[in-house]
Amino acid sequence: MFKIIGTGSYLPEKVMSNFDLEKLVDTTDEWIRERTGIQERRIAQDNQSNSDLAVNAAKNALSSANIKPQDVELLIVGTSTPDYAVPAVAPIIQHKLGCNNIPAFDINSVCSSFAYSLITAAGFLNSGFYNNCLVIGSDIYSRILNWHDRATCCIFGDGAGAVVITKDQSTKGILSHNYGAKGEDAELIKIPVGGSKYPAHFLHNNYKKEDFYFQMAGLDVYEFTIITVPRVINDLLIQANLTIFDIDWVILHQANIRIIESVSKKTKIPLEKFIVNIQKVGNTSSASIPIALDEAVKQGKIKRKDKLMMIGFGGGLSWGGLIIEW
Ligand code: COA
């Protein structure tokens, strides 16, 4: 049993429009809008790191939950772009926030990281270990994109979102969850060089320049997604003993408007129930669900007792979904 008692988000100030991208790569505003739904995205300033974005989002979430940093007992950060390869970014965020000495760790399941983190945090609360937990999704993909690769650099943006969850007997909290990975396809989304298998300093490997950057087999991932997400929705509904008519809101990872439209069509959940902000922020990876959630809460869309479905998907290839009672 848990309740989300506060949400927050942060977007860097700098806006990069599709027209700005036209000056960088061989693309058009029309192509990006028609194929993805994206019009603009935010890009962090050079002096901002992932932890800075995350701290801003977390402060907003703590203030909306009306709790102090010292009241947080557990910090989980979903991210695939931590400040450093080592250590995790969570302890850095913990220190900047002043949640001193509490357990703080990262979960990296790429764009599913926030859903994985929320499910993990809920498990800790249900186990009775903690009462208040801060869950952040924060990513800064502008730093890992190949700005010469039009197939990826037009899609992503930077940002962070956060929620405060607390143990609560008055709501049911998670009604169902479903997360997993199809590891056989793990290499469809990757940064080939810079990990421990192919370290950047192994110069004898004569790496290609593009192998230092994020790569994605877009069409294969698209196909994985439009098959996987409707299946996950079906499983979540069965597990929660609900039908599509019981669901008030759906927040899918904001990867592509065509994915959202396809899922709506396949599952017969009306498009109006999907919370969509991809046009303004692009794909912010781990941050995409909590940013969209925060906006919907601030707009007064989501009300107490509403049933909200959230599903992340992406690298791994992974997925993570849950239905919660708000
Ligand atoms: N501008 C103009 N043309 C572009 C382009 C761009 N920004 N990006 C790709 N193209 C071109 C390709 O080069 C290709 O040209 P070709 O036919 O001459 O080879 C053509 O457009 C079609 O490419 P394709 O990759 O098939 O495009 P698409 O319609 O599948 O859209 C994605 C690409 C990435 C937007 C889409 O595949 C997608 O959303 N994939 C899933 C992403 C996802 O879910 N990720 C998970 C979380 S990160």
mmCIF file of C-alpha atoms and ligand atoms in Angstrom:
data_model
loop_
_atom_site.group_PDB
_atom_site.id
_atom_site.type_symbol
_atom_site.label_atom_id
_atom_site.label_comp_id
_atom_site.label_asym_id
_atom_site.label_seq_id
_atom_site.Cartn_x
_atom_site.Cartn_y
_atom_site.Cartn_z
ATOM 1 C CA MET A 1 0.000 0.000 0.000
ATOM 2 C CA PHE A 2 1.516 3.318 -0.998
ATOM 3 C CA LYS A 3 0.541 6.735 -2.133
ATOM 4 C CA ILE A 4 2.338 9.245 -4.341
ATOM 5 C CA ILE A 5 2.246 12.365 -2.166
ATOM 6 C CA GLY A 6 4.339 14.675 -4.319
ATOM 7 C CA THR A 7 5.510 15.069 -7.889
ATOM 8 C CA GLY A 8 8.080 17.376 -9.441
ATOM 9 C CA SER A 9 9.932 17.907 -12.676
ATOM 10 C CA TYR A 10 12.625 20.025 -14.220
ATOM 11 C CA LEU A 11 13.356 20.938 -17.816
ATOM 12 C CA PRO A 12 16.491 22.864 -18.820
ATOM 13 C CA GLU A 13 15.752 26.340 -20.165
ATOM 14 C CA LYS A 14 17.350 25.943 -23.585
ATOM 15 C CA VAL A 15 14.799 24.953 -26.236
ATOM 16 C CA MET A 16 15.987 23.207 -29.400
ATOM 17 C CA SER A 17 13.334 23.212 -32.128
ATOM 18 C CA ASN A 18 13.128 20.984 -35.177
ATOM 19 C CA PHE A 19 14.158 24.049 -37.192
ATOM 20 C CA ASP A 20 17.353 24.284 -35.128
ATOM 21 C CA LEU A 21 18.024 20.626 -35.992
ATOM 22 C CA GLU A 22 17.551 21.365 -39.692
ATOM 23 C CA LYS A 23 20.743 23.437 -39.417
ATOM 24 C CA LEU A 24 22.687 20.521 -37.878
ATOM 25 C CA VAL A 25 21.640 17.425 -39.842
ATOM 26 C CA ASP A 26 19.839 16.486 -43.047
ATOM 27 C CA THR A 27 16.312 16.558 -41.643
ATOM 28 C CA THR A 28 13.122 18.605 -41.769
ATOM 29 C CA ASP A 29 10.622 19.812 -39.219
ATOM 30 C CA GLU A 30 7.961 18.010 -41.275
ATOM 31 C CA TRP A 31 9.758 14.620 -41.105
ATOM 32 C CA ILE A 32 10.316 14.823 -37.358
ATOM 33 C CA ARG A 33 6.753 15.935 -36.593
ATOM 34 C CA GLU A 34 5.114 13.354 -38.874
ATOM 35 C CA ARG A 35 7.311 10.405 -37.849
ATOM 36 C CA THR A 36 7.618 11.154 -34.114
ATOM 37 C CA GLY A 37 5.242 13.950 -33.047
ATOM 38 C CA ILE A 38 8.153 15.975 -31.638
ATOM 39 C CA GLN A 39 8.331 19.735 -32.235
ATOM 40 C CA GLU A 40 10.991 20.738 -29.747
ATOM 41 C CA ARG A 41 13.079 19.417 -26.872
ATOM 42 C CA ARG A 42 15.173 20.871 -24.029
ATOM 43 C CA ILE A 43 18.966 20.725 -23.911
ATOM 44 C CA ALA A 44 20.993 21.133 -20.703
ATOM 45 C CA GLN A 45 23.571 23.915 -20.426
ATOM 46 C CA ASP A 46 27.208 22.777 -20.550
ATOM 47 C CA ASN A 47 27.599 23.438 -16.821
ATOM 48 C CA GLN A 48 24.557 21.335 -15.875
ATOM 49 C CA SER A 49 24.939 17.641 -15.116
ATOM 50 C CA ASN A 50 22.382 14.899 -14.646
ATOM 51 C CA SER A 51 22.496 15.364 -10.859
ATOM 52 C CA ASP A 52 21.643 19.077 -11.242
ATOM 53 C CA LEU A 53 18.546 18.268 -13.286
ATOM 54 C CA ALA A 54 17.562 15.540 -10.827
ATOM 55 C CA VAL A 55 18.020 17.779 -7.769
ATOM 56 C CA ASN A 56 15.768 20.464 -9.260
ATOM 57 C CA ALA A 57 13.031 17.914 -9.985
ATOM 58 C CA ALA A 58 13.442 16.318 -6.546
ATOM 59 C CA LYS A 59 13.188 19.667 -4.739
ATOM 60 C CA ASN A 60 9.900 20.343 -6.548
ATOM 61 C CA ALA A 61 8.597 16.897 -5.603
ATOM 62 C CA LEU A 62 9.615 17.285 -1.941
ATOM 63 C CA SER A 63 7.998 20.691 -1.753
ATOM 64 C CA SER A 64 4.747 19.432 -3.307
ATOM 65 C CA ALA A 65 4.797 16.495 -0.853
ATOM 66 C CA ASN A 66 5.479 18.998 1.926
ATOM 67 C CA ILE A 67 8.275 16.909 3.394
ATOM 68 C CA LYS A 68 11.878 17.776 4.208
ATOM 69 C CA PRO A 69 14.924 16.074 2.661
ATOM 70 C CA GLN A 70 15.686 14.628 6.122
ATOM 71 C CA ASP A 71 12.364 12.736 6.043
ATOM 72 C CA VAL A 72 13.363 10.742 2.947
ATOM 73 C CA GLU A 73 14.524 7.253 3.924
ATOM 74 C CA LEU A 74 15.413 5.766 0.544
ATOM 75 C CA LEU A 75 16.500 7.318 -2.767
ATOM 76 C CA ILE A 76 16.300 5.443 -6.067
ATOM 77 C CA VAL A 77 17.371 7.100 -9.303
ATOM 78 C CA GLY A 78 16.405 5.678 -12.687
ATOM 79 C CA THR A 79 18.972 6.769 -15.246
ATOM 80 C CA SER A 80 21.278 5.622 -18.029
ATOM 81 C CA THR A 81 23.331 8.837 -18.112
ATOM 82 C CA PRO A 82 24.796 9.207 -14.597
ATOM 83 C CA ASP A 83 27.298 12.030 -13.987
ATOM 84 C CA TYR A 84 30.156 9.479 -13.941
ATOM 85 C CA ALA A 85 30.571 5.867 -15.051
ATOM 86 C CA VAL A 86 31.488 5.274 -11.390
ATOM 87 C CA PRO A 87 29.995 6.087 -8.838
ATOM 88 C CA ALA A 88 26.220 5.935 -9.174
ATOM 89 C CA VAL A 89 24.565 9.342 -9.446
ATOM 90 C CA ALA A 90 22.139 8.658 -6.570
ATOM 91 C CA PRO A 91 24.671 9.335 -3.755
ATOM 92 C CA ILE A 92 25.662 12.602 -5.486
ATOM 93 C CA ILE A 93 22.005 13.647 -5.608
ATOM 94 C CA GLN A 94 21.539 12.488 -2.014
ATOM 95 C CA HIS A 95 24.341 14.787 -0.867
ATOM 96 C CA LYS A 96 23.150 17.780 -2.925
ATOM 97 C CA LEU A 97 19.628 17.375 -1.499
ATOM 98 C CA GLY A 98 20.778 16.885 2.080
ATOM 99 C CA CYS A 99 19.189 13.452 2.554
ATOM 100 C CA ASN A 100 22.329 12.428 4.376
ATOM 101 C CA ASN A 101 23.332 8.790 4.904
ATOM 102 C CA ILE A 102 20.185 7.193 3.508
ATOM 103 C CA PRO A 103 20.534 4.317 1.024
ATOM 104 C CA ALA A 104 20.838 5.753 -2.487
ATOM 105 C CA PHE A 105 21.304 3.755 -5.670
ATOM 106 C CA ASP A 106 20.725 3.869 -9.434
ATOM 107 C CA ILE A 107 18.650 1.576 -11.597
ATOM 108 C CA ASN A 108 19.620 1.470 -15.248
ATOM 109 C CA SER A 109 17.114 -0.210 -17.504
ATOM 110 C CA VAL A 110 17.403 2.637 -20.019
ATOM 111 C CA CYS A 111 13.979 4.127 -20.854
ATOM 112 C CA SER A 112 12.227 1.705 -18.463
ATOM 113 C CA SER A 113 14.354 2.885 -15.526
ATOM 114 C CA PHE A 114 11.689 5.002 -13.838
ATOM 115 C CA ALA A 115 9.084 2.219 -13.967
ATOM 116 C CA TYR A 116 11.647 -0.273 -12.623
ATOM 117 C CA SER A 117 12.584 2.187 -9.866
ATOM 118 C CA LEU A 118 8.979 2.835 -8.831
ATOM 119 C CA ILE A 119 8.182 -0.888 -8.684
ATOM 120 C CA THR A 120 11.359 -1.461 -6.629
ATOM 121 C CA ALA A 121 10.541 1.382 -4.232
ATOM 122 C CA ALA A 122 6.988 0.089 -3.767
ATOM 123 C CA GLY A 123 8.449 -3.319 -2.880
ATOM 124 C CA PHE A 124 10.627 -1.713 -0.188
ATOM 125 C CA LEU A 125 7.643 0.154 1.264
ATOM 126 C CA ASN A 126 5.472 -2.946 1.250
ATOM 127 C CA SER A 127 8.241 -4.908 2.966
ATOM 128 C CA GLY A 128 7.975 -2.457 5.848
ATOM 129 C CA PHE A 129 11.591 -1.310 5.585
ATOM 130 C CA TYR A 130 10.789 2.357 4.905
ATOM 131 C CA ASN A 131 7.960 4.902 5.021
ATOM 132 C CA ASN A 132 9.093 7.633 2.618
ATOM 133 C CA CYS A 133 10.938 7.097 -0.598
ATOM 134 C CA LEU A 134 12.097 9.502 -3.292
ATOM 135 C CA VAL A 135 12.114 8.083 -6.822
ATOM 136 C CA ILE A 136 13.723 10.096 -9.611
ATOM 137 C CA GLY A 137 13.963 9.592 -13.364
ATOM 138 C CA SER A 138 16.682 11.807 -14.812
ATOM 139 C CA ASP A 139 18.544 11.741 -18.109
ATOM 140 C CA ILE A 140 20.757 13.993 -20.173
ATOM 141 C CA TYR A 141 20.869 12.262 -23.542
ATOM 142 C CA SER A 142 22.260 15.337 -25.318
ATOM 143 C CA ARG A 143 25.642 14.232 -23.899
ATOM 144 C CA ILE A 144 25.591 10.736 -25.429
ATOM 145 C CA LEU A 145 23.932 11.481 -28.792
ATOM 146 C CA ASN A 146 25.799 11.493 -32.070
ATOM 147 C CA TRP A 147 24.847 14.927 -33.375
ATOM 148 C CA HIS A 148 25.647 13.749 -36.917
ATOM 149 C CA ASP A 149 23.142 10.868 -36.733
ATOM 150 C CA ARG A 150 19.722 12.199 -37.771
ATOM 151 C CA ALA A 151 18.040 8.912 -36.832
ATOM 152 C CA THR A 152 18.755 9.463 -33.119
ATOM 153 C CA CYS A 153 19.692 13.101 -32.439
ATOM 154 C CA CYS A 154 16.247 14.388 -33.470
ATOM 155 C CA ILE A 155 14.389 12.220 -30.980
ATOM 156 C CA PHE A 156 15.799 12.843 -27.517
ATOM 157 C CA GLY A 157 15.782 15.682 -25.002
ATOM 158 C CA ASP A 158 17.057 16.323 -21.464
ATOM 159 C CA GLY A 159 15.007 16.500 -18.258
ATOM 160 C CA ALA A 160 14.154 15.033 -14.877
ATOM 161 C CA GLY A 161 11.052 14.044 -12.947
ATOM 162 C CA ALA A 162 10.524 12.811 -9.413
ATOM 163 C CA VAL A 163 7.899 11.418 -7.069
ATOM 164 C CA VAL A 164 7.702 11.023 -3.304
ATOM 165 C CA ILE A 165 5.945 7.857 -2.249
ATOM 166 C CA THR A 166 4.837 7.003 1.221
ATOM 167 C CA LYS A 167 3.341 4.010 3.000
ATOM 168 C CA ASP A 168 -0.385 4.550 3.212
ATOM 169 C CA GLN A 169 -3.263 2.293 4.167
ATOM 170 C CA SER A 170 -5.977 4.512 2.629
ATOM 171 C CA THR A 171 -5.133 3.669 -0.988
ATOM 172 C CA LYS A 172 -4.360 0.353 -2.599
ATOM 173 C CA GLY A 173 -1.253 1.746 -4.294
ATOM 174 C CA ILE A 174 -0.030 -0.706 -6.920
ATOM 175 C CA LEU A 175 -2.893 -2.752 -8.342
ATOM 176 C CA SER A 176 -0.641 -4.690 -10.704
ATOM 177 C CA HIS A 177 2.833 -4.588 -12.138
ATOM 178 C CA ASN A 178 4.676 -6.264 -14.959
ATOM 179 C CA TYR A 179 8.315 -5.752 -15.813
ATOM 180 C CA GLY A 180 10.882 -7.696 -17.720
ATOM 181 C CA ALA A 181 13.512 -7.756 -20.419
ATOM 182 C CA LYS A 182 14.200 -9.495 -23.720
ATOM 183 C CA GLY A 183 17.958 -9.728 -23.275
ATOM 184 C CA GLU A 184 18.531 -11.506 -26.573
ATOM 185 C CA ASP A 185 17.882 -8.132 -28.229
ATOM 186 C CA ALA A 186 19.973 -6.110 -25.775
ATOM 187 C CA GLU A 187 22.344 -4.913 -28.484
ATOM 188 C CA LEU A 188 19.610 -3.129 -30.462
ATOM 189 C CA ILE A 189 20.121 -0.087 -28.228
ATOM 190 C CA LYS A 190 23.649 0.556 -27.058
ATOM 191 C CA ILE A 191 26.756 2.684 -26.824
ATOM 192 C CA PRO A 192 29.332 0.188 -28.137
ATOM 193 C CA VAL A 193 32.490 1.792 -26.680
ATOM 194 C CA GLY A 194 33.221 3.109 -23.197
ATOM 195 C CA GLY A 195 31.971 0.239 -21.073
ATOM 196 C CA SER A 196 34.257 -2.400 -19.573
ATOM 197 C CA LYS A 197 34.061 -4.675 -22.627
ATOM 198 C CA TYR A 198 35.428 -2.086 -25.052
ATOM 199 C CA PRO A 199 37.053 0.633 -22.935
ATOM 200 C CA ALA A 200 37.758 3.913 -24.710
ATOM 201 C CA HIS A 201 41.489 3.576 -23.941
ATOM 202 C CA PHE A 202 41.835 0.274 -25.898
ATOM 203 C CA LEU A 203 43.049 2.320 -28.866
ATOM 204 C CA HIS A 204 44.360 -0.766 -30.686
ATOM 205 C CA ASN A 205 40.724 -1.596 -31.456
ATOM 206 C CA ASN A 206 40.592 1.368 -33.881
ATOM 207 C CA TYR A 207 37.062 2.251 -32.859
ATOM 208 C CA LYS A 208 34.779 4.061 -35.262
ATOM 209 C CA LYS A 209 33.845 7.558 -34.118
ATOM 210 C CA GLU A 210 30.115 6.740 -34.029
ATOM 211 C CA ASP A 211 30.721 3.823 -31.644
ATOM 212 C CA PHE A 212 31.295 6.244 -28.775
ATOM 213 C CA TYR A 213 27.696 7.412 -29.070
ATOM 214 C CA PHE A 214 24.165 6.152 -28.488
ATOM 215 C CA GLN A 215 22.912 3.862 -31.255
ATOM 216 C CA MET A 216 19.433 2.458 -31.805
ATOM 217 C CA ALA A 217 17.961 0.095 -34.402
ATOM 218 C CA GLY A 218 14.827 2.269 -34.541
ATOM 219 C CA LEU A 219 12.567 0.081 -36.650
ATOM 220 C CA ASP A 220 13.328 -3.132 -34.703
ATOM 221 C CA VAL A 221 12.710 -1.338 -31.418
ATOM 222 C CA TYR A 222 9.504 0.138 -32.824
ATOM 223 C CA GLU A 223 8.256 -3.339 -33.701
ATOM 224 C CA PHE A 224 9.226 -4.708 -30.268
ATOM 225 C CA THR A 225 7.324 -1.855 -28.647
ATOM 226 C CA ILE A 226 4.062 -2.067 -30.534
ATOM 227 C CA ILE A 227 3.888 -5.798 -29.814
ATOM 228 C CA THR A 228 5.102 -5.662 -26.199
ATOM 229 C CA VAL A 229 3.148 -2.695 -24.832
ATOM 230 C CA PRO A 230 -0.359 -3.991 -25.740
ATOM 231 C CA ARG A 231 0.599 -7.374 -24.218
ATOM 232 C CA VAL A 232 1.780 -5.676 -21.017
ATOM 233 C CA ILE A 233 -1.455 -3.658 -20.856
ATOM 234 C CA ASN A 234 -3.480 -6.831 -21.184
ATOM 235 C CA ASP A 235 -1.435 -8.575 -18.456
ATOM 236 C CA LEU A 236 -1.691 -5.579 -16.126
ATOM 237 C CA LEU A 237 -5.478 -5.437 -16.543
ATOM 238 C CA ILE A 238 -5.922 -9.174 -15.939
ATOM 239 C CA GLN A 239 -3.675 -9.108 -12.855
ATOM 240 C CA ALA A 240 -5.599 -6.134 -11.419
ATOM 241 C CA ASN A 241 -8.962 -7.640 -12.389
ATOM 242 C CA LEU A 242 -9.829 -4.505 -14.360
ATOM 243 C CA THR A 243 -10.928 -3.660 -17.901
ATOM 244 C CA ILE A 244 -9.906 -0.764 -20.119
ATOM 245 C CA PHE A 245 -13.064 1.050 -18.987
ATOM 246 C CA ASP A 246 -11.723 1.198 -15.404
ATOM 247 C CA ILE A 247 -8.539 3.008 -16.462
ATOM 248 C CA ASP A 248 -8.673 6.792 -16.153
ATOM 249 C CA TRP A 249 -5.223 7.697 -17.475
ATOM 250 C CA VAL A 250 -2.338 6.101 -19.323
ATOM 251 C CA ILE A 251 1.191 7.451 -19.375
ATOM 252 C CA LEU A 252 3.400 5.647 -21.862
ATOM 253 C CA HIS A 253 7.065 6.418 -22.233
ATOM 254 C CA GLN A 254 7.090 9.348 -24.678
ATOM 255 C CA ALA A 255 9.161 7.706 -27.423
ATOM 256 C CA ASN A 256 7.029 8.351 -30.479
ATOM 257 C CA ILE A 257 3.462 9.632 -30.962
ATOM 258 C CA ARG A 258 2.928 6.864 -33.523
ATOM 259 C CA ILE A 259 3.621 4.264 -30.806
ATOM 260 C CA ILE A 260 1.032 5.894 -28.536
ATOM 261 C CA GLU A 261 -1.526 5.999 -31.375
ATOM 262 C CA SER A 262 -0.843 2.390 -32.323
ATOM 263 C CA VAL A 263 -1.209 1.201 -28.707
ATOM 264 C CA SER A 264 -4.451 3.165 -28.358
ATOM 265 C CA LYS A 265 -5.809 1.541 -31.525
ATOM 266 C CA LYS A 266 -4.716 -1.988 -30.606
ATOM 267 C CA THR A 267 -5.995 -1.874 -27.015
ATOM 268 C CA LYS A 268 -9.097 0.254 -27.782
ATOM 269 C CA ILE A 269 -8.152 2.619 -24.953
ATOM 270 C CA PRO A 270 -9.266 6.038 -26.284
ATOM 271 C CA LEU A 271 -6.426 8.380 -27.221
ATOM 272 C CA GLU A 272 -7.892 11.052 -24.894
ATOM 273 C CA LYS A 273 -6.878 8.904 -21.918
ATOM 274 C CA PHE A 274 -3.206 9.037 -22.912
ATOM 275 C CA ILE A 275 -1.190 11.832 -21.363
ATOM 276 C CA VAL A 276 1.058 13.177 -24.095
ATOM 277 C CA ASN A 277 3.755 15.856 -23.939
ATOM 278 C CA ILE A 278 6.240 14.481 -26.484
ATOM 279 C CA GLN A 279 5.701 17.475 -28.785
ATOM 280 C CA LYS A 280 7.350 19.803 -26.246
ATOM 281 C CA VAL A 281 10.010 17.596 -24.627
ATOM 282 C CA GLY A 282 10.858 14.751 -27.008
ATOM 283 C CA ASN A 283 12.043 11.457 -25.559
ATOM 284 C CA THR A 284 13.621 12.191 -22.168
ATOM 285 C CA SER A 285 14.283 8.491 -21.452
ATOM 286 C CA SER A 286 13.938 7.756 -17.693
ATOM 287 C CA ALA A 287 12.457 11.195 -17.093
ATOM 288 C CA SER A 288 9.633 10.918 -19.581
ATOM 289 C CA ILE A 289 6.979 9.277 -17.373
ATOM 290 C CA PRO A 290 7.562 11.373 -14.218
ATOM 291 C CA ILE A 291 7.678 14.636 -16.224
ATOM 292 C CA ALA A 292 4.373 13.801 -17.965
ATOM 293 C CA LEU A 293 2.922 12.705 -14.617
ATOM 294 C CA ASP A 294 3.944 15.930 -12.898
ATOM 295 C CA GLU A 295 2.429 18.031 -15.680
ATOM 296 C CA ALA A 296 -0.841 16.075 -15.549
ATOM 297 C CA VAL A 297 -1.031 16.411 -11.755
ATOM 298 C CA LYS A 298 -0.320 20.154 -11.910
ATOM 299 C CA GLN A 299 -3.007 20.536 -14.605
ATOM 300 C CA GLY A 300 -5.463 18.883 -12.194
ATOM 301 C CA LYS A 301 -6.137 15.977 -14.563
ATOM 302 C CA ILE A 302 -5.369 13.138 -12.143
ATOM 303 C CA LYS A 303 -7.682 12.926 -9.146
ATOM 304 C CA ARG A 304 -7.577 10.800 -5.989
ATOM 305 C CA LYS A 305 -8.753 7.218 -6.582
ATOM 306 C CA ASP A 306 -8.150 7.533 -10.345
ATOM 307 C CA LYS A 307 -6.585 4.457 -11.875
ATOM 308 C CA LEU A 308 -3.404 5.314 -13.682
ATOM 309 C CA MET A 309 -1.399 3.046 -15.927
ATOM 310 C CA MET A 310 2.281 3.846 -16.564
ATOM 311 C CA ILE A 311 4.494 1.892 -18.953
ATOM 312 C CA GLY A 312 8.134 2.401 -19.847
ATOM 313 C CA PHE A 313 10.020 0.511 -22.568
ATOM 314 C CA GLY A 314 13.348 0.650 -24.318
ATOM 315 C CA GLY A 315 16.946 -0.518 -24.040
ATOM 316 C CA GLY A 316 17.511 -3.980 -22.702
ATOM 317 C CA LEU A 317 15.130 -4.490 -24.441
ATOM 318 C CA SER A 318 13.105 -3.820 -21.341
ATOM 319 C CA TRP A 319 9.611 -2.924 -20.267
ATOM 320 C CA GLY A 320 8.103 -1.899 -16.966
ATOM 321 C CA GLY A 321 4.434 -1.238 -16.340
ATOM 322 C CA LEU A 322 2.139 -0.678 -13.413
ATOM 323 C CA ILE A 323 -1.417 0.282 -12.606
ATOM 324 C CA ILE A 324 -1.776 2.390 -9.499
ATOM 325 C CA GLU A 325 -4.705 3.852 -7.650
ATOM 326 C CA TRP A 326 -3.924 7.538 -7.237
HETATM 327 N N1 COA B 1 15.069 13.157 -40.814
HETATM 328 C C1 COA B 1 14.873 12.732 -42.086
HETATM 329 N N2 COA B 1 14.970 11.441 -42.449
HETATM 330 C C2 COA B 1 15.255 10.567 -41.467
HETATM 331 C C3 COA B 1 15.464 10.944 -40.130
HETATM 332 C C4 COA B 1 15.355 12.316 -39.831
HETATM 333 N N3 COA B 1 15.522 12.772 -38.565
HETATM 334 N N4 COA B 1 15.731 9.848 -39.383
HETATM 335 C C5 COA B 1 15.701 8.797 -40.230
HETATM 336 N N5 COA B 1 15.411 9.241 -41.482
HETATM 337 C C6 COA B 1 15.283 8.468 -42.724
HETATM 338 C C7 COA B 1 16.104 7.200 -42.708
HETATM 339 O O1 COA B 1 17.431 7.467 -43.076
HETATM 340 C C8 COA B 1 15.364 6.370 -43.718
HETATM 341 O O2 COA B 1 15.750 6.769 -45.001
HETATM 342 P P1 COA B 1 15.923 5.696 -46.181
HETATM 343 O O3 COA B 1 14.566 5.091 -46.361
HETATM 344 O O4 COA B 1 16.394 6.534 -47.318
HETATM 345 O O5 COA B 1 16.936 4.713 -45.671
HETATM 346 C C9 COA B 1 13.907 6.778 -43.514
HETATM 347 O O6 COA B 1 13.939 8.041 -42.870
HETATM 348 C C10 COA B 1 13.117 5.810 -42.698
HETATM 349 O O7 COA B 1 13.883 5.465 -41.547
HETATM 350 P P2 COA B 1 13.278 4.639 -40.371
HETATM 351 O O8 COA B 1 14.316 4.373 -39.342
HETATM 352 O O9 COA B 1 12.553 3.451 -40.960
HETATM 353 O O10 COA B 1 12.237 5.698 -39.794
HETATM 354 P P3 COA B 1 11.023 5.424 -38.881
HETATM 355 O O11 COA B 1 9.797 5.910 -39.517
HETATM 356 O O12 COA B 1 11.047 4.023 -38.342
HETATM 357 O O13 COA B 1 11.319 6.380 -37.628
HETATM 358 C C11 COA B 1 12.171 6.217 -35.392
HETATM 359 C C12 COA B 1 12.502 6.228 -36.876
HETATM 360 C C13 COA B 1 13.439 6.060 -34.590
HETATM 361 C C14 COA B 1 11.496 7.542 -35.041
HETATM 362 C C15 COA B 1 11.213 5.056 -35.083
HETATM 363 O O14 COA B 1 11.733 3.882 -35.626
HETATM 364 C C16 COA B 1 10.969 4.823 -33.625
HETATM 365 O O15 COA B 1 10.300 5.601 -32.976
HETATM 366 N N6 COA B 1 11.455 3.716 -33.055
HETATM 367 C C17 COA B 1 11.192 3.298 -31.709
HETATM 368 C C18 COA B 1 11.899 4.118 -30.709
HETATM 369 C C19 COA B 1 11.648 3.598 -29.329
HETATM 370 O O16 COA B 1 10.585 3.143 -29.002
HETATM 371 N N7 COA B 1 12.649 3.619 -28.491
HETATM 372 C C20 COA B 1 12.538 3.042 -27.203
HETATM 373 C C21 COA B 1 12.971 3.907 -26.141
HETATM 374 S S1 COA B 1 14.429 4.822 -26.485
#
